[in-house]
GROMACS .gro file of C-alpha atoms in nm:
model
  353
    1MET     CA    1  -6.642  -8.421  -1.678
    2GLY     CA    2  -6.447  -8.102  -1.710
    3TRP     CA    3  -6.080  -8.061  -1.797
    4VAL     CA    4  -5.851  -7.991  -1.500
    5ARG     CA    5  -5.521  -7.795  -1.550
    6ASP     CA    6  -5.215  -7.955  -1.395
    7ARG     CA    7  -5.048  -7.686  -1.173
    8THR     CA    8  -4.767  -7.902  -1.041
    9HIS     CA    9  -4.511  -7.794  -1.311
   10THR     CA   10  -4.614  -7.429  -1.348
   11PRO     CA   11  -4.327  -7.198  -1.239
   12PRO     CA   12  -4.427  -6.943  -0.971
   13ARG     CA   13  -4.494  -6.591  -1.093
   14THR     CA   14  -4.242  -6.325  -0.987
   15ARG     CA   15  -4.373  -5.991  -0.866
   16SER     CA   16  -4.214  -5.659  -0.965
   17TRP     CA   17  -4.104  -5.577  -0.611
   18GLN     CA   18  -3.933  -5.917  -0.595
   19VAL     CA   19  -3.732  -5.838  -0.908
   20LEU     CA   20  -3.602  -5.515  -0.753
   21ALA     CA   21  -3.508  -5.691  -0.434
   22ILE     CA   22  -3.299  -5.962  -0.602
   23PRO     CA   23  -2.930  -5.870  -0.559
   24ASP     CA   24  -2.687  -5.887  -0.849
   25PRO     CA   25  -2.462  -6.187  -0.846
   26PRO     CA   26  -2.119  -6.110  -0.705
   27ARG     CA   27  -1.849  -6.039  -0.957
   28THR     CA   28  -1.556  -6.275  -0.938
   29ARG     CA   29  -1.200  -6.235  -1.051
   30LYS     CA   30  -1.014  -6.486  -1.263
   31ASN     CA   31  -0.875  -6.655  -0.953
   32GLY     CA   32  -1.226  -6.712  -0.820
   33ILE     CA   33  -1.205  -6.453  -0.533
   34PRO     CA   34  -1.512  -6.228  -0.534
   35ASP     CA   35  -1.462  -5.849  -0.558
   36PRO     CA   36  -1.551  -5.642  -0.251
   37PRO     CA   37  -1.891  -5.481  -0.269
   38PRO     CA   38  -1.885  -5.128  -0.420
   39THR     CA   39  -1.894  -4.844  -0.169
   40ARG     CA   40  -2.138  -4.555  -0.183
   41ARG     CA   41  -1.873  -4.290  -0.236
   42GLU     CA   42  -1.611  -4.345  -0.500
   43ALA     CA   43  -1.257  -4.312  -0.375
   44GLU     CA   44  -1.087  -3.988  -0.468
   45ILE     CA   45  -0.870  -4.011  -0.771
   46ARG     CA   46  -0.514  -3.948  -0.666
   47LEU     CA   47  -0.227  -3.884  -0.896
   48PRO     CA   48   0.045  -4.142  -0.867
   49LYS     CA   49   0.355  -4.032  -0.679
   50GLN     CA   50   0.641  -3.958  -0.909
   51LYS     CA   51   0.974  -4.100  -0.820
   52ILE     CA   52   1.256  -3.898  -0.971
   53THR     CA   53   1.561  -4.110  -1.031
   54ASP     CA   54   1.803  -3.887  -1.222
   55ALA     CA   55   1.886  -3.525  -1.296
   56THR     CA   56   1.707  -3.527  -1.630
   57GLU     CA   57   1.374  -3.621  -1.473
   58LEU     CA   58   1.427  -3.360  -1.200
   59GLY     CA   59   1.491  -3.093  -1.462
   60ASP     CA   60   1.177  -3.194  -1.653
   61TYR     CA   61   0.971  -3.181  -1.333
   62ARG     CA   62   1.099  -2.837  -1.242
   63LEU     CA   63   1.043  -2.706  -1.592
   64ARG     CA   64   0.685  -2.834  -1.593
   65LYS     CA   65   0.614  -2.692  -1.246
   66ARG     CA   66   0.756  -2.351  -1.333
   67LYS     CA   67   0.547  -2.342  -1.649
   68GLU     CA   68   0.235  -2.413  -1.440
   69PHE     CA   69   0.318  -2.129  -1.202
   70GLU     CA   70   0.398  -1.886  -1.485
   71ASP     CA   71   0.074  -1.970  -1.665
   72LEU     CA   72  -0.117  -1.918  -1.343
   73ILE     CA   73   0.051  -1.583  -1.284
   74ARG     CA   74  -0.038  -1.465  -1.634
   75ARG     CA   75  -0.401  -1.536  -1.556
   76VAL     CA   76  -0.420  -1.396  -1.202
   77ARG     CA   77  -0.123  -1.165  -1.168
   78TRP     CA   78  -0.296  -0.969  -0.890
   79ASN     CA   79  -0.336  -1.278  -0.666
   80LYS     CA   80  -0.053  -1.249  -0.411
   81SER     CA   81  -0.103  -1.599  -0.272
   82VAL     CA   82   0.007  -1.742  -0.608
   83TRP     CA   83   0.329  -1.541  -0.592
   84VAL     CA   84   0.392  -1.659  -0.236
   85LYS     CA   85   0.338  -2.025  -0.330
   86TYR     CA   86   0.568  -1.986  -0.631
   87ALA     CA   87   0.845  -1.832  -0.421
   88LYS     CA   88   0.810  -2.094  -0.149
   89TRP     CA   89   0.824  -2.373  -0.408
   90GLU     CA   90   1.149  -2.233  -0.549
   91GLU     CA   91   1.280  -2.214  -0.193
   92SER     CA   92   1.189  -2.580  -0.140
   93GLN     CA   93   1.397  -2.662  -0.449
   94LYS     CA   94   1.694  -2.482  -0.286
   95ASP     CA   95   1.702  -2.240  -0.579
   96TYR     CA   96   1.730  -1.926  -0.366
   97ALA     CA   97   1.819  -1.694  -0.654
   98ARG     CA   98   1.499  -1.785  -0.839
   99ALA     CA   99   1.295  -1.755  -0.517
  100ARG     CA  100   1.441  -1.408  -0.463
  101SER     CA  101   1.351  -1.317  -0.821
  102VAL     CA  102   0.991  -1.426  -0.763
  103TRP     CA  103   0.967  -1.213  -0.448
  104GLU     CA  104   1.100  -0.911  -0.637
  105ARG     CA  105   0.847  -0.961  -0.917
  106ALA     CA  106   0.569  -0.989  -0.659
  107LEU     CA  107   0.673  -0.655  -0.505
  108GLU     CA  108   0.655  -0.495  -0.850
  109VAL     CA  109   0.287  -0.590  -0.853
  110ASP     CA  110   0.210  -0.428  -0.516
  111TYR     CA  111   0.492  -0.292  -0.302
  112ARG     CA  112   0.241  -0.132  -0.061
  113ASP     CA  113   0.143  -0.471   0.081
  114HIS     CA  114   0.364  -0.494   0.391
  115THR     CA  115   0.290  -0.867   0.433
  116LEU     CA  116   0.492  -0.938   0.117
  117TRP     CA  117   0.789  -0.754   0.263
  118LEU     CA  118   0.756  -0.948   0.588
  119LYS     CA  119   0.748  -1.285   0.409
  120TYR     CA  120   1.034  -1.185   0.180
  121ALA     CA  121   1.254  -1.083   0.474
  122ASP     CA  122   1.154  -1.396   0.665
  123PHE     CA  123   1.272  -1.606   0.367
  124GLU     CA  124   1.611  -1.432   0.374
  125MET     CA  125   1.650  -1.465   0.750
  126LYS     CA  126   1.538  -1.828   0.759
  127ASN     CA  127   1.805  -1.921   0.508
  128LYS     CA  128   2.068  -1.706   0.689
  129PHE     CA  129   2.114  -1.446   0.418
  130VAL     CA  130   2.163  -1.167   0.671
  131ASN     CA  131   2.281  -0.896   0.434
  132HIS     CA  132   2.001  -0.970   0.190
  133ALA     CA  133   1.755  -0.949   0.479
  134ARG     CA  134   1.900  -0.609   0.581
  135ASN     CA  135   1.856  -0.489   0.225
  136VAL     CA  136   1.490  -0.598   0.229
  137TRP     CA  137   1.421  -0.431   0.564
  138ASP     CA  138   1.592  -0.109   0.455
  139ARG     CA  139   1.382  -0.083   0.142
  140ALA     CA  140   1.064  -0.177   0.325
  141THR     CA  141   1.108   0.087   0.597
  142GLN     CA  142   1.193   0.353   0.339
  143LEU     CA  143   0.886   0.280   0.129
  144LEU     CA  144   0.644   0.211   0.418
  145PRO     CA  145   0.775   0.411   0.716
  146ARG     CA  146   0.432   0.424   0.885
  147VAL     CA  147   0.405   0.047   0.922
  148ASP     CA  148   0.539  -0.011   1.274
  149GLN     CA  149   0.565  -0.386   1.233
  150LEU     CA  150   0.842  -0.350   0.975
  151TRP     CA  151   1.052  -0.143   1.216
  152TYR     CA  152   0.990  -0.382   1.505
  153LYS     CA  153   1.094  -0.686   1.299
  154TYR     CA  154   1.404  -0.514   1.163
  155ILE     CA  155   1.517  -0.407   1.512
  156HIS     CA  156   1.443  -0.752   1.654
  157MET     CA  157   1.662  -0.916   1.388
  158GLU     CA  158   1.956  -0.687   1.464
  159GLU     CA  159   1.916  -0.735   1.837
  160MET     CA  160   1.909  -1.115   1.797
  161LEU     CA  161   2.231  -1.088   1.597
  162GLY     CA  162   2.388  -0.891   1.882
  163ASN     CA  163   2.418  -0.577   1.673
  164VAL     CA  164   2.305  -0.333   1.943
  165ALA     CA  165   2.455  -0.029   1.771
  166GLY     CA  166   2.277  -0.119   1.447
  167ALA     CA  167   1.947  -0.161   1.629
  168ARG     CA  168   1.997   0.181   1.792
  169GLN     CA  169   2.056   0.340   1.450
  170ILE     CA  170   1.733   0.187   1.321
  171PHE     CA  171   1.546   0.326   1.621
  172GLU     CA  172   1.689   0.671   1.548
  173ARG     CA  173   1.575   0.650   1.187
  174TRP     CA  174   1.230   0.548   1.307
  175MET     CA  175   1.202   0.830   1.561
  176LYS     CA  176   1.251   1.085   1.282
  177TRP     CA  177   0.907   0.983   1.159
  178ALA     CA  178   0.753   1.073   1.498
  179PRO     CA  179   0.580   0.738   1.569
  180ASP     CA  180   0.312   0.688   1.831
  181GLN     CA  181   0.384   0.659   2.201
  182GLN     CA  182   0.442   0.285   2.184
  183GLY     CA  183   0.731   0.332   1.941
  184TRP     CA  184   0.907   0.574   2.174
  185LEU     CA  185   0.847   0.351   2.475
  186SER     CA  186   0.994   0.055   2.285
  187TYR     CA  187   1.310   0.258   2.223
  188ILE     CA  188   1.330   0.348   2.594
  189LYS     CA  189   1.283  -0.016   2.699
  190PHE     CA  190   1.554  -0.116   2.451
  191GLU     CA  191   1.803   0.119   2.617
  192LEU     CA  192   1.703   0.007   2.965
  193ARG     CA  193   1.765  -0.357   2.870
  194TYR     CA  194   2.131  -0.259   2.830
  195ASN     CA  195   2.131  -0.037   3.144
  196GLU     CA  196   2.166   0.283   2.942
  197VAL     CA  197   1.975   0.505   3.186
  198GLU     CA  198   2.114   0.834   3.056
  199ARG     CA  199   2.023   0.744   2.699
  200ALA     CA  200   1.674   0.649   2.815
  201ARG     CA  201   1.640   0.983   2.996
  202SER     CA  202   1.744   1.168   2.681
  203ILE     CA  203   1.485   0.974   2.478
  204PHE     CA  204   1.218   1.060   2.736
  205GLU     CA  205   1.294   1.431   2.685
  206ARG     CA  206   1.238   1.392   2.311
  207PHE     CA  207   0.932   1.177   2.378
  208VAL     CA  208   0.749   1.444   2.581
  209ASP     CA  209   0.839   1.704   2.316
  210CYS     CA  210   0.692   1.483   2.043
  211HIS     CA  211   0.387   1.380   2.249
  212PRO     CA  212   0.313   1.662   2.498
  213LYS     CA  213   0.042   1.473   2.679
  214VAL     CA  214  -0.028   1.413   3.046
  215SER     CA  215   0.029   1.037   3.016
  216ALA     CA  216   0.375   1.095   2.862
  217TRP     CA  217   0.485   1.329   3.142
  218ILE     CA  218   0.356   1.091   3.410
  219ARG     CA  219   0.558   0.807   3.253
  220PHE     CA  220   0.866   1.028   3.253
  221ALA     CA  221   0.820   1.118   3.621
  222LYS     CA  222   0.763   0.754   3.719
  223PHE     CA  223   1.080   0.657   3.532
  224GLU     CA  224   1.279   0.907   3.740
  225MET     CA  225   1.108   0.791   4.059
  226LYS     CA  226   1.192   0.429   3.980
  227ASN     CA  227   1.558   0.523   3.944
  228GLY     CA  228   1.554   0.703   4.278
  229GLU     CA  229   1.575   1.052   4.127
  230ILE     CA  230   1.311   1.226   4.342
  231ALA     CA  231   1.421   1.579   4.253
  232ARG     CA  232   1.415   1.498   3.881
  233ALA     CA  233   1.071   1.338   3.916
  234ARG     CA  234   0.937   1.647   4.097
  235ASN     CA  235   1.085   1.863   3.823
  236CYS     CA  236   0.900   1.655   3.561
  237TYR     CA  237   0.568   1.712   3.737
  238GLU     CA  238   0.633   2.084   3.778
  239ARG     CA  239   0.720   2.125   3.409
  240ALA     CA  240   0.411   1.928   3.315
  241VAL     CA  241   0.190   2.155   3.531
  242ASP     CA  242   0.340   2.462   3.362
  243LYS     CA  243   0.267   2.324   3.015
  244LEU     CA  244  -0.054   2.128   3.071
  245GLY     CA  245  -0.214   2.292   3.374
  246ASP     CA  246  -0.515   2.397   3.162
  247ASP     CA  247  -0.539   2.073   2.966
  248GLU     CA  248  -0.853   1.860   2.971
  249GLU     CA  249  -0.655   1.581   3.136
  250ALA     CA  250  -0.503   1.812   3.400
  251GLU     CA  251  -0.699   1.638   3.677
  252GLU     CA  252  -0.505   1.315   3.617
  253LEU     CA  253  -0.178   1.511   3.628
  254PHE     CA  254  -0.257   1.683   3.959
  255VAL     CA  255  -0.370   1.359   4.121
  256ALA     CA  256  -0.047   1.184   4.010
  257PHE     CA  257   0.161   1.480   4.136
  258ALA     CA  258  -0.012   1.481   4.476
  259GLU     CA  259   0.023   1.103   4.513
  260PHE     CA  260   0.391   1.133   4.428
  261GLU     CA  261   0.440   1.389   4.708
  262GLU     CA  262   0.237   1.167   4.940
  263LYS     CA  263   0.474   0.875   4.870
  264CYS     CA  264   0.766   1.105   4.947
  265LYS     CA  265   0.607   1.185   5.288
  266GLU     CA  266   0.555   1.546   5.179
  267THR     CA  267   0.196   1.581   5.301
  268GLU     CA  268   0.199   1.962   5.303
  269ARG     CA  269   0.317   1.970   4.944
  270ALA     CA  270   0.045   1.722   4.850
  271ARG     CA  271  -0.219   1.932   5.027
  272CYS     CA  272  -0.106   2.245   4.844
  273ILE     CA  273  -0.124   2.063   4.511
  274TYR     CA  274  -0.480   1.945   4.581
  275LYS     CA  275  -0.593   2.295   4.681
  276TYR     CA  276  -0.420   2.457   4.383
  277ALA     CA  277  -0.583   2.206   4.150
  278LEU     CA  278  -0.930   2.257   4.300
  279ASP     CA  279  -0.894   2.633   4.250
  280HIS     CA  280  -0.785   2.608   3.887
  281ILE     CA  281  -0.969   2.311   3.741
  282PRO     CA  282  -1.333   2.369   3.635
  283LYS     CA  283  -1.579   2.212   3.875
  284GLY     CA  284  -1.720   1.987   3.607
  285ARG     CA  285  -1.387   1.808   3.564
  286ALA     CA  286  -1.278   1.785   3.928
  287GLU     CA  287  -1.506   1.516   4.071
  288GLU     CA  288  -1.232   1.256   4.108
  289LEU     CA  289  -0.999   1.521   4.247
  290TYR     CA  290  -1.243   1.604   4.527
  291LYS     CA  291  -1.275   1.238   4.620
  292LYS     CA  292  -0.897   1.200   4.638
  293PHE     CA  293  -0.865   1.520   4.844
  294VAL     CA  294  -1.127   1.412   5.099
  295ALA     CA  295  -0.959   1.070   5.133
  296PHE     CA  296  -0.623   1.242   5.175
  297GLU     CA  297  -0.752   1.473   5.451
  298LYS     CA  298  -0.916   1.184   5.632
  299GLN     CA  299  -0.582   1.006   5.638
  300TYR     CA  300  -0.342   1.292   5.710
  301GLY     CA  301  -0.545   1.599   5.807
  302ASP     CA  302  -0.672   1.728   6.140
  303ARG     CA  303  -1.035   1.792   6.227
  304GLU     CA  304  -1.038   2.135   6.071
  305GLY     CA  305  -0.883   2.007   5.751
  306ILE     CA  306  -1.135   1.725   5.724
  307GLU     CA  307  -1.423   1.967   5.776
  308ASP     CA  308  -1.283   2.199   5.509
  309ALA     CA  309  -1.254   1.909   5.268
  310ILE     CA  310  -1.613   1.799   5.335
  311VAL     CA  311  -1.735   2.157   5.299
  312GLY     CA  312  -1.553   2.182   4.971
  313LYS     CA  313  -1.712   1.860   4.853
  314ARG     CA  314  -2.064   1.982   4.944
  315ARG     CA  315  -1.991   2.313   4.776
  316PHE     CA  316  -1.878   2.128   4.467
  317GLN     CA  317  -2.206   1.932   4.458
  318TYR     CA  318  -2.413   2.252   4.475
  319GLU     CA  319  -2.198   2.415   4.208
  320ASP     CA  320  -2.250   2.113   3.985
  321GLU     CA  321  -2.630   2.125   4.031
  322VAL     CA  322  -2.664   2.495   3.946
  323ARG     CA  323  -2.425   2.456   3.655
  324LYS     CA  324  -2.637   2.182   3.504
  325ASN     CA  325  -2.963   2.376   3.551
  326PRO     CA  326  -2.920   2.750   3.622
  327LEU     CA  327  -3.301   2.789   3.654
  328ASN     CA  328  -3.327   2.540   3.939
  329TYR     CA  329  -3.420   2.788   4.215
  330ASP     CA  330  -3.443   2.517   4.481
  331ALA     CA  331  -3.078   2.431   4.422
  332TRP     CA  332  -2.980   2.800   4.445
  333ILE     CA  333  -3.170   2.846   4.772
  334ASN     CA  334  -3.013   2.533   4.921
  335TYR     CA  335  -2.673   2.655   4.811
  336VAL     CA  336  -2.727   2.995   4.978
  337LEU     CA  337  -2.855   2.841   5.300
  338TYR     CA  338  -2.561   2.603   5.309
  339GLU     CA  339  -2.308   2.885   5.275
  340GLU     CA  340  -2.492   3.104   5.527
  341LEU     CA  341  -2.581   2.852   5.798
  342ASP     CA  342  -2.349   2.553   5.761
  343ALA     CA  343  -2.030   2.698   5.618
  344GLN     CA  344  -2.095   3.040   5.777
  345ASP     CA  345  -1.898   3.210   5.503
  346VAL     CA  346  -2.040   3.561   5.457
  347ASP     CA  347  -1.834   3.647   5.150
  348ARG     CA  348  -1.930   3.328   4.968
  349THR     CA  349  -2.296   3.372   5.069
  350ARG     CA  350  -2.292   3.720   4.922
  351ASP     CA  351  -2.123   3.588   4.609
  352VAL     CA  352  -2.386   3.314   4.563
  353TYR     CA  353  -2.666   3.570   4.607
   0.00000   0.00000   0.00000
């Protein structure tokens, strides 16, 4: 009879995967309460909040913070954001003299950065140091006169303070640098806000001298028209035609002049302007002018005038075709036949031949 092994007291074998699956026993504190299970992501380590109780601790904190900023500046002196943070921190500590000193040191690094000037002046204005702010704006506009934003901010500050005369003086200083059209128009709007129409008119005269462009003269004429000065507005258009009649943008000027006369119920004047413009402007730049003239004749002209306008438009189309391709003989023949049979203009037919 063989020997039989007793399996009743043999402990069960544990597989490897079972060992991995067995959780660790929960850790318990001394009072018997188990700790919460650990999270996947460790909580961020945060520095404890310091509670300053007396002047000595406050002085130590400020000294330590300033040393951190100064060390950082020695490493990255060119980084303007560090300077800005340093100055704003000093401002938060109500130490305005130190904050001002930081701004001045930052400008020594790069005075050409207009954003530093803007933030510096904003610091002075926010804390109601008006004279200090004026000093900052004066220096900024002297060193960077081509940065329009500095002038706008300076003028806005003076206007908010009610110093209209001071704002006007700043505008005059700015105009000596011959800014773009927007700068001049801002000055004009400033005067109109205080109903200084004569001053605005005088500025417009200087504006068109500084920027002798069609758009500038049209603005001037519309300003006079808005104030009910029809004779002055007409004079503006006439002076503009004398100076810019051969300009590339002359078409826009003539159209505006004719529409002005049309609004004044001077249809004969408007018709003369259209015809004068069509005779003096090259055909290649008068397409819009022809369209306006035809529309004008359809509204105000008689049958003969409308036919003349349509004939002129057809003539313009043929002129444009032969100008684009002088060797297009079909276009030339059509042009001749049109003048001879439709327009029945012997002199023009001979001229086209």
